[in-house]
Short mmCIF file of C-alpha atoms in Angstrom, two decimals:
data_model
loop_
_atom_site.label_atom_id
_atom_site.label_comp_id
_atom_site.label_asym_id
_atom_site.label_seq_id
_atom_site.Cartn_x
_atom_site.Cartn_y
_atom_site.Cartn_z
CA MET A 1 115.18 79.81 68.13
CA ASN A 2 114.42 83.50 67.51
CA ILE A 3 118.10 84.35 67.93
CA LEU A 4 119.23 81.75 65.37
CA THR A 5 116.50 82.79 62.92
CA ILE A 6 117.45 86.47 63.11
CA ALA A 7 121.13 85.58 62.69
CA ALA A 8 120.42 83.34 59.69
CA VAL A 9 118.25 85.94 57.94
CA SER A 10 120.85 88.69 58.42
CA LEU A 11 123.63 86.34 57.30
CA ARG A 12 121.78 85.49 54.08
CA ARG A 13 121.27 89.17 53.32
CA MET A 14 124.98 89.91 53.76
CA VAL A 15 126.34 87.01 51.70
CA ARG A 16 124.08 87.93 48.80
CA ASP A 17 126.02 91.17 48.44
CA ARG A 18 128.57 90.36 45.73
CA ILE A 19 130.71 93.38 46.49
CA ALA A 20 130.94 92.34 50.13
CA LEU A 21 131.87 88.80 49.07
CA PHE A 22 134.68 90.17 46.91
CA PHE A 23 136.17 92.04 49.85
CA MET A 24 135.68 89.08 52.18
CA VAL A 25 136.81 86.20 49.96
CA LEU A 26 138.90 87.25 46.97
CA LEU A 27 140.69 90.44 48.04
CA PRO A 28 142.30 89.01 51.21
CA VAL A 29 143.74 86.08 49.23
CA VAL A 30 145.16 88.40 46.57
CA VAL A 31 146.71 90.72 49.16
CA ILE A 32 148.22 87.77 51.07
CA LEU A 33 149.76 86.53 47.82
CA VAL A 34 151.18 89.92 46.85
CA ILE A 35 152.56 90.90 50.27
CA GLY A 36 153.83 87.39 50.98
CA THR A 37 155.73 87.39 47.71
CA VAL A 38 157.20 90.84 48.30
CA VAL A 39 158.39 90.20 51.85
CA GLN A 40 159.87 86.77 51.21
CA GLY A 41 163.07 86.30 53.17
CA GLN A 42 166.06 87.43 51.12
CA SER A 43 168.33 84.49 50.21
CA GLY A 44 171.44 86.68 50.10
CA PHE A 45 172.90 90.04 49.21
CA ARG A 46 172.53 90.79 45.51
CA ILE A 47 175.98 91.66 44.20
CA GLY A 48 176.69 92.92 40.69
CA LEU A 49 180.12 91.66 39.61
CA VAL A 50 182.29 93.35 37.02
CA ALA A 51 185.35 91.15 36.44
CA GLY A 52 187.84 90.83 33.63
CA GLU A 53 189.53 87.80 32.16
CA GLY A 54 192.26 85.83 33.84
CA ARG A 55 192.76 82.89 36.14
CA SER A 56 192.69 84.89 39.37
CA SER A 57 189.50 86.71 38.39
CA GLY A 58 187.86 83.42 37.48
CA GLU A 59 188.83 81.77 40.76
CA LEU A 60 187.56 84.77 42.76
CA THR A 61 184.29 84.67 40.82
CA GLN A 62 183.88 81.01 41.67
CA SER A 63 184.49 81.74 45.36
CA LEU A 64 181.84 84.47 45.27
CA ASP A 65 179.40 82.14 43.53
CA ARG A 66 179.86 79.51 46.23
CA ALA A 67 179.14 81.94 49.06
CA GLU A 68 175.68 81.20 50.49
CA SER A 69 175.19 84.81 51.61
CA LEU A 70 175.70 86.26 48.10
CA VAL A 71 173.63 86.22 44.92
CA ILE A 72 175.99 87.12 42.08
CA SER A 73 174.92 88.81 38.84
CA ARG A 74 177.59 89.40 36.21
CA PHE A 75 177.84 92.63 34.22
CA SER A 76 180.08 93.45 31.31
CA GLY A 77 180.88 96.99 32.43
CA GLU A 78 180.72 99.38 35.36
CA ASN A 79 178.07 101.64 33.78
CA GLU A 80 175.67 98.74 33.24
CA ALA A 81 176.17 97.55 36.82
CA THR A 82 175.68 101.01 38.38
CA ASP A 83 172.47 101.47 36.37
CA ALA A 84 171.16 98.23 37.90
CA LEU A 85 172.22 99.50 41.33
CA ARG A 86 170.27 102.73 40.87
CA ARG A 87 167.19 100.71 39.87
CA ASN A 88 167.57 98.72 43.11
CA GLU A 89 167.99 95.50 41.15
CA ILE A 90 171.14 94.74 43.15
CA ASP A 91 172.46 95.76 46.57
CA ALA A 92 176.06 96.53 45.61
CA VAL A 93 178.56 96.46 42.74
CA LEU A 94 181.94 94.76 43.13
CA LEU A 95 184.64 95.89 40.70
CA VAL A 96 187.46 93.40 40.17
CA PRO A 97 190.57 95.26 38.90
CA ALA A 98 191.59 94.43 35.36
CA ASN A 99 195.25 94.14 36.43
CA LEU A 100 194.50 91.65 39.20
CA GLU A 101 196.62 88.88 37.71
CA SER A 102 199.75 90.97 37.16
CA THR A 103 199.48 92.80 40.46
CA LEU A 104 199.28 89.57 42.45
CA ALA A 105 202.17 88.07 40.51
CA GLY A 106 204.27 91.15 41.33
CA GLY A 107 203.44 90.94 45.03
CA GLY A 108 201.44 94.16 45.02
CA SER A 109 198.30 95.08 46.94
CA VAL A 110 194.90 95.01 45.28
CA GLU A 111 191.85 97.12 46.16
CA PHE A 112 188.34 95.93 45.29
CA PRO A 113 185.91 98.88 45.03
CA LEU A 114 182.40 98.07 46.30
CA LEU A 115 179.74 100.53 45.17
CA VAL A 116 176.54 101.03 47.16
CA THR A 117 173.85 103.70 47.16
CA SER A 118 173.58 106.15 50.03
CA SER A 119 170.02 104.95 50.77
CA ALA A 120 170.83 101.24 50.76
CA GLY A 121 170.31 99.82 54.21
CA SER A 122 171.98 96.56 53.16
CA GLY A 123 175.27 98.21 52.10
CA GLN A 124 177.15 97.42 55.30
CA GLY A 125 175.94 93.83 55.30
CA ALA A 126 176.91 93.41 51.64
CA TRP A 127 180.35 94.82 52.36
CA SER A 128 180.89 92.39 55.25
CA ALA A 129 179.78 89.39 53.19
CA VAL A 130 181.97 90.30 50.20
CA ALA A 131 184.96 91.15 52.40
CA SER A 132 184.70 87.76 54.09
CA VAL A 133 184.86 85.92 50.76
CA ILE A 134 187.74 88.05 49.46
CA ALA A 135 189.68 87.60 52.70
CA ASP A 136 189.23 83.85 52.54
CA HIS A 137 190.29 83.82 48.89
CA ALA A 138 193.27 86.06 49.62
CA SER A 139 194.72 83.79 52.30
CA ALA A 140 196.05 81.37 49.71
CA VAL A 141 197.36 84.26 47.57
CA GLN A 142 199.23 85.72 50.55
CA ALA A 143 200.67 82.33 51.43
CA ALA A 144 201.87 81.83 47.85
CA GLY A 145 203.41 85.29 47.79
CA PHE A 146 205.22 84.69 51.06
CA ALA A 147 206.58 81.36 49.81
CA ALA A 148 207.70 82.96 46.54
CA ARG A 149 209.65 85.63 48.39
CA GLN A 150 211.28 83.12 50.67
CA THR A 151 212.15 80.44 48.11
CA GLY A 152 212.50 82.45 44.92
CA GLN A 153 210.16 80.14 43.05
CA PRO A 154 207.54 81.61 40.68
CA PHE A 155 204.31 82.84 42.25
CA GLU A 156 202.26 81.09 39.57
CA THR A 157 203.80 77.74 40.53
CA LEU A 158 203.24 78.14 44.27
CA LEU A 159 199.65 79.44 44.11
CA PRO A 160 198.03 76.05 43.20
CA ILE A 161 200.02 74.41 46.01
CA ALA A 162 198.82 77.05 48.49
CA ARG A 163 195.22 76.53 47.39
CA SER A 164 195.47 72.77 47.83
CA LEU A 165 196.94 73.21 51.32
CA ASP A 166 194.25 75.77 52.16
CA VAL A 167 191.57 73.13 51.62
CA THR A 168 193.20 70.69 54.07
CA THR A 169 194.20 73.23 56.72
CA PRO A 170 191.90 73.17 59.80
CA GLN A 171 189.65 76.21 59.91
CA VAL A 172 188.56 78.22 62.94
CA LEU A 173 184.82 78.87 62.62
CA VAL A 174 183.20 81.84 64.32
CA ARG A 175 179.47 81.73 64.90
CA SER A 176 177.60 84.89 65.80
CA GLU A 177 174.19 85.07 67.40
CA VAL A 178 172.13 88.12 68.29
CA VAL A 179 170.68 87.43 71.71
CA GLY A 180 167.03 88.34 72.26
CA SER A 181 166.15 88.99 68.61
CA ALA A 182 164.42 85.69 67.86
CA GLY A 183 160.67 85.83 67.76
CA GLU A 184 160.36 89.61 67.72
CA VAL A 185 158.77 89.68 64.26
CA LEU A 186 156.60 87.31 62.27
CA PRO A 187 158.25 84.86 59.86
CA PRO A 188 158.97 86.34 56.42
CA GLY A 189 156.86 85.70 53.35
CA PHE A 190 153.39 84.20 53.72
CA GLY A 191 154.06 83.54 57.39
CA TYR A 192 153.92 87.32 57.74
CA SER A 193 151.17 88.23 55.29
CA ALA A 194 148.58 85.57 56.21
CA PRO A 195 148.15 86.32 59.96
CA THR A 196 148.45 90.09 59.55
CA MET A 197 145.88 90.14 56.75
CA LEU A 198 143.57 87.97 58.82
CA VAL A 199 143.69 90.64 61.52
CA PHE A 200 143.43 93.40 58.92
CA PHE A 201 140.48 92.19 56.82
CA VAL A 202 138.31 90.67 59.53
CA PHE A 203 138.19 94.07 61.23
CA ILE A 204 137.78 96.13 58.05
CA ASN A 205 135.02 93.99 56.60
CA ALA A 206 133.16 93.95 59.90
CA MET A 207 133.29 97.76 59.99
CA ALA A 208 132.05 97.95 56.39
CA LEU A 209 129.24 95.47 57.02
CA GLY A 210 127.90 97.75 59.71
CA ALA A 211 126.03 99.27 56.78
CA ALA A 212 123.85 96.15 56.65
CA LEU A 213 122.70 96.70 60.22
CA ILE A 214 121.82 100.32 59.40
CA GLN A 215 119.87 99.21 56.32
CA THR A 216 117.97 96.69 58.41
CA ARG A 217 117.02 99.44 60.83
CA ASP A 218 116.10 101.96 58.12
CA LEU A 219 113.91 99.41 56.29
CA GLY A 220 111.93 98.90 59.47
CA ILE A 221 112.80 95.20 59.69
CA HIS A 222 113.68 95.40 63.35
CA ALA A 223 110.45 97.25 64.10
CA ARG A 224 108.38 94.58 62.35
CA VAL A 225 110.25 91.81 64.15
CA MET A 226 109.67 93.52 67.47
CA ALA A 227 105.95 93.64 66.70
CA GLY A 228 105.86 89.87 67.15
CA PRO A 229 106.73 87.74 70.17
CA VAL A 230 110.40 88.67 69.96
CA ARG A 231 112.34 90.41 72.69
CA ALA A 232 114.88 93.15 72.07
CA ARG A 233 117.53 90.90 73.58
CA ASP A 234 116.88 88.29 70.89
CA VAL A 235 117.34 90.87 68.13
CA VAL A 236 120.60 92.12 69.61
CA LEU A 237 121.98 88.63 70.17
CA GLY A 238 120.87 87.51 66.72
CA GLU A 239 122.65 90.37 64.97
CA THR A 240 125.75 89.87 67.12
CA LEU A 241 125.79 86.16 66.27
CA CYS A 242 125.56 87.04 62.58
CA TYR A 243 128.65 89.26 62.73
CA LEU A 244 130.52 86.66 64.80
CA VAL A 245 129.79 83.90 62.29
CA LEU A 246 130.92 86.11 59.41
CA ALA A 247 134.19 86.92 61.20
CA LEU A 248 134.80 83.25 61.96
CA LEU A 249 134.05 82.21 58.37
CA GLN A 250 136.47 84.76 56.95
CA SER A 251 139.11 83.74 59.49
CA ALA A 252 138.65 80.07 58.59
CA LEU A 253 138.96 80.96 54.90
CA ILE A 254 142.25 82.82 55.40
CA ILE A 255 143.65 80.09 57.65
CA GLY A 256 142.66 77.40 55.16
CA VAL A 257 144.04 79.24 52.15
CA GLY A 258 147.21 80.09 54.05
CA SER A 259 147.75 76.45 54.98
CA LEU A 260 146.78 74.77 51.71
CA LEU A 261 148.01 77.24 49.09
CA PHE A 262 150.87 79.05 50.83
CA GLY A 263 152.12 76.44 53.30
CA VAL A 264 151.65 78.63 56.37
CA SER A 265 152.06 76.89 59.74
CA TRP A 266 149.71 78.38 62.30
CA GLY A 267 151.55 77.13 65.37
CA ASP A 268 149.93 75.65 68.46
CA PRO A 269 146.34 74.77 67.47
CA VAL A 270 144.81 75.62 70.85
CA ALA A 271 146.49 79.02 71.02
CA ALA A 272 145.68 79.76 67.37
CA ALA A 273 142.04 78.78 67.83
CA ALA A 274 141.69 80.89 70.98
CA LEU A 275 143.22 83.89 69.23
CA THR A 276 141.05 83.43 66.13
CA ILE A 277 137.83 83.24 68.17
CA THR A 278 138.83 86.19 70.33
CA TRP A 279 139.65 88.30 67.28
CA ALA A 280 136.33 87.29 65.72
CA LEU A 281 134.63 88.66 68.83
CA VAL A 282 136.56 91.91 68.39
CA GLY A 283 135.48 92.01 64.74
CA ALA A 284 131.86 91.31 65.65
CA GLY A 285 131.96 94.11 68.19
CA ALA A 286 133.48 96.49 65.64
CA GLY A 287 130.78 95.61 63.10
CA MET A 288 127.97 96.10 65.59
CA LEU A 289 129.52 99.36 66.78
CA SER A 290 129.78 100.60 63.20
CA GLY A 291 126.13 99.75 62.61
CA THR A 292 124.99 101.69 65.66
CA VAL A 293 127.33 104.70 65.59
CA PHE A 294 126.99 105.78 61.95
CA ARG A 295 123.73 107.32 60.89
CA THR A 296 123.62 106.13 57.28
CA ALA A 297 124.76 103.04 55.42
CA ASP A 298 126.94 105.20 53.17
CA GLN A 299 128.80 106.55 56.19
CA ALA A 300 129.46 103.05 57.49
CA SER A 301 130.63 101.82 54.07
CA ALA A 302 132.94 104.80 53.52
CA VAL A 303 134.21 105.80 56.94
CA GLY A 304 134.23 102.36 58.59
CA PRO A 305 136.86 100.77 56.30
CA ALA A 306 138.97 103.93 56.48
CA VAL A 307 139.01 103.69 60.26
CA GLY A 308 139.87 100.00 60.01
CA ILE A 309 142.72 100.63 57.56
CA GLY A 310 144.18 103.37 59.75
CA ALA A 311 143.98 101.20 62.86
CA GLY A 312 145.49 98.25 61.00
CA MET A 313 148.43 100.31 59.75
CA LEU A 314 149.04 101.83 63.17
CA GLY A 315 148.69 98.42 64.81
CA GLY A 316 151.37 96.69 62.76
CA CYS A 317 149.39 94.88 60.06
CA THR A 318 151.29 96.52 57.20
CA TRP A 319 154.76 96.79 58.77
CA PRO A 320 156.36 95.42 61.95
CA LEU A 321 156.07 97.69 64.94
CA GLU A 322 159.67 96.79 65.80
CA ILE A 323 160.91 99.09 63.03
CA VAL A 324 158.96 102.19 64.10
CA PRO A 325 159.89 104.73 66.83
CA PRO A 326 158.86 103.85 70.40
CA ALA A 327 156.18 106.56 70.45
CA VAL A 328 154.50 105.07 67.37
CA ARG A 329 154.77 101.59 68.88
CA ILE A 330 153.02 102.79 72.03
CA ALA A 331 150.31 104.51 69.97
CA GLY A 332 149.87 101.33 67.95
CA HIS A 333 148.98 99.39 71.06
CA ALA A 334 146.02 101.69 71.56
CA THR A 335 144.42 99.59 68.81
CA PRO A 336 143.42 95.94 69.18
CA HIS A 337 145.38 95.09 66.03
CA ALA A 338 148.76 95.48 67.72
CA TRP A 339 147.79 93.03 70.46
CA ALA A 340 146.53 90.52 67.92
CA VAL A 341 149.75 90.78 65.90
CA ASP A 342 151.76 90.41 69.12
CA ALA A 343 149.87 87.23 69.88
CA TRP A 344 150.42 85.81 66.38
CA THR A 345 154.12 86.69 66.66
CA ALA A 346 154.36 84.77 69.93
CA ILE A 347 152.59 81.75 68.43
CA LEU A 348 154.34 81.63 65.05
CA SER A 349 157.81 82.98 65.83
CA ARG A 350 158.40 81.90 69.42
CA GLY A 351 156.31 78.73 69.39
CA SER A 352 154.20 79.90 72.33
CA GLY A 353 151.18 77.98 73.49
CA LEU A 354 148.01 79.26 75.09
CA SER A 355 149.79 80.31 78.27
CA GLY A 356 152.21 82.45 76.27
CA VAL A 357 149.44 84.63 74.75
CA LEU A 358 147.14 85.04 77.75
CA GLY A 359 148.19 88.69 78.14
CA PRO A 360 147.30 89.79 74.58
CA LEU A 361 144.14 87.65 74.69
CA ALA A 362 143.00 89.40 77.86
CA VAL A 363 143.48 92.79 76.22
CA LEU A 364 141.55 91.65 73.14
CA VAL A 365 138.71 90.36 75.30
CA ALA A 366 138.57 93.80 76.91
CA PHE A 367 138.37 95.45 73.48
CA ALA A 368 135.61 93.03 72.42
CA ALA A 369 133.66 93.70 75.62
CA LEU A 370 134.00 97.45 75.11
CA PHE A 371 132.88 97.37 71.47
CA LEU A 372 130.01 94.95 72.10
CA GLY A 373 128.92 96.73 75.27
CA VAL A 374 128.64 100.13 73.60
CA ALA A 375 126.98 98.62 70.51
CA VAL A 376 124.40 96.69 72.55
CA LEU A 377 123.44 99.76 74.59
CA ARG A 378 123.02 101.89 71.48
CA MET A 379 121.09 99.19 69.63
CA ARG A 380 118.71 98.57 72.52
CA ARG A 381 118.09 102.30 72.72
CA SER A 382 117.25 102.42 69.00
CA LEU A 383 114.92 99.43 69.29
CA PHE A 384 112.88 101.10 72.01
CA ALA A 385 112.96 104.53 70.38
#
């Protein structure tokens, strides 16, 4: 009973702090919304199209519009389109020659300039997608040109016939698949932001709330409690239970908001629950460690979150570790965050169950035991000081 009473009293003191509630309740939801919106999966390459009048230009524009891999925005001139490209509003600019109609009718070759910026990582992909559409569109044009040369009939007459035959001609489809890439990163959008921010904020807020444990010590509350029939073990367990409950409540809030507001699927329920509880233990250990390592509440409130932010960034909460150099990836796994993100990736991207995340869970249990072990030793020492 003493343990539950101590935990309840400490919990009430923490939840009365409105600033702490803001960082625990409102801020994570806002950050999940912002990051989830920013990293939504791209529906296609954004192409700025500058095309003149004419039947051929119109038909090519329609073919580009129908391409699932392209998002077409029309511009009246090259300068307007290149300005949008510099502002990163589009990925590339496709210039359709003004003399397209006459060149095709004369049997000439046509070049389609595609403008990209030197820093655009999507330039090659945009080029491949546009080239595929143009090549498909050009097949009928080439067939009509060949027929015109062989029969002497007008190109304009043969082109509609070639297009009608192109629709009925059997197509050879090529499907490409990158082996081994599936499940290496979290799903885009809110499927990425919700689990990473759960890992991020549970740890940061636990570190910041270490200030409450320091305040309890400085106010002499622990000393007065120990004056009664309460053992030091009860005080330690009560404070640890308080931090564990806070971590679980914040985790439940993020999971609930992610599911109800953002439609996040949390994968196998047993694996997700085991990971959530294990990470809550890590958070509780971090909070207790913060409350016993720092000397003043101001230090815990200022330095604790900074340490948590740095560990979260290094551990892959703000960007996937798959995109960083191997040395950074190895350094990231010196933090518990990287192992938690790895486990969420296995659950959400690869559909793993409990057996698929036993490795990361074991590492997280070791981190929790280390944090809690050091914190308990230091707290017991302070209680008997």
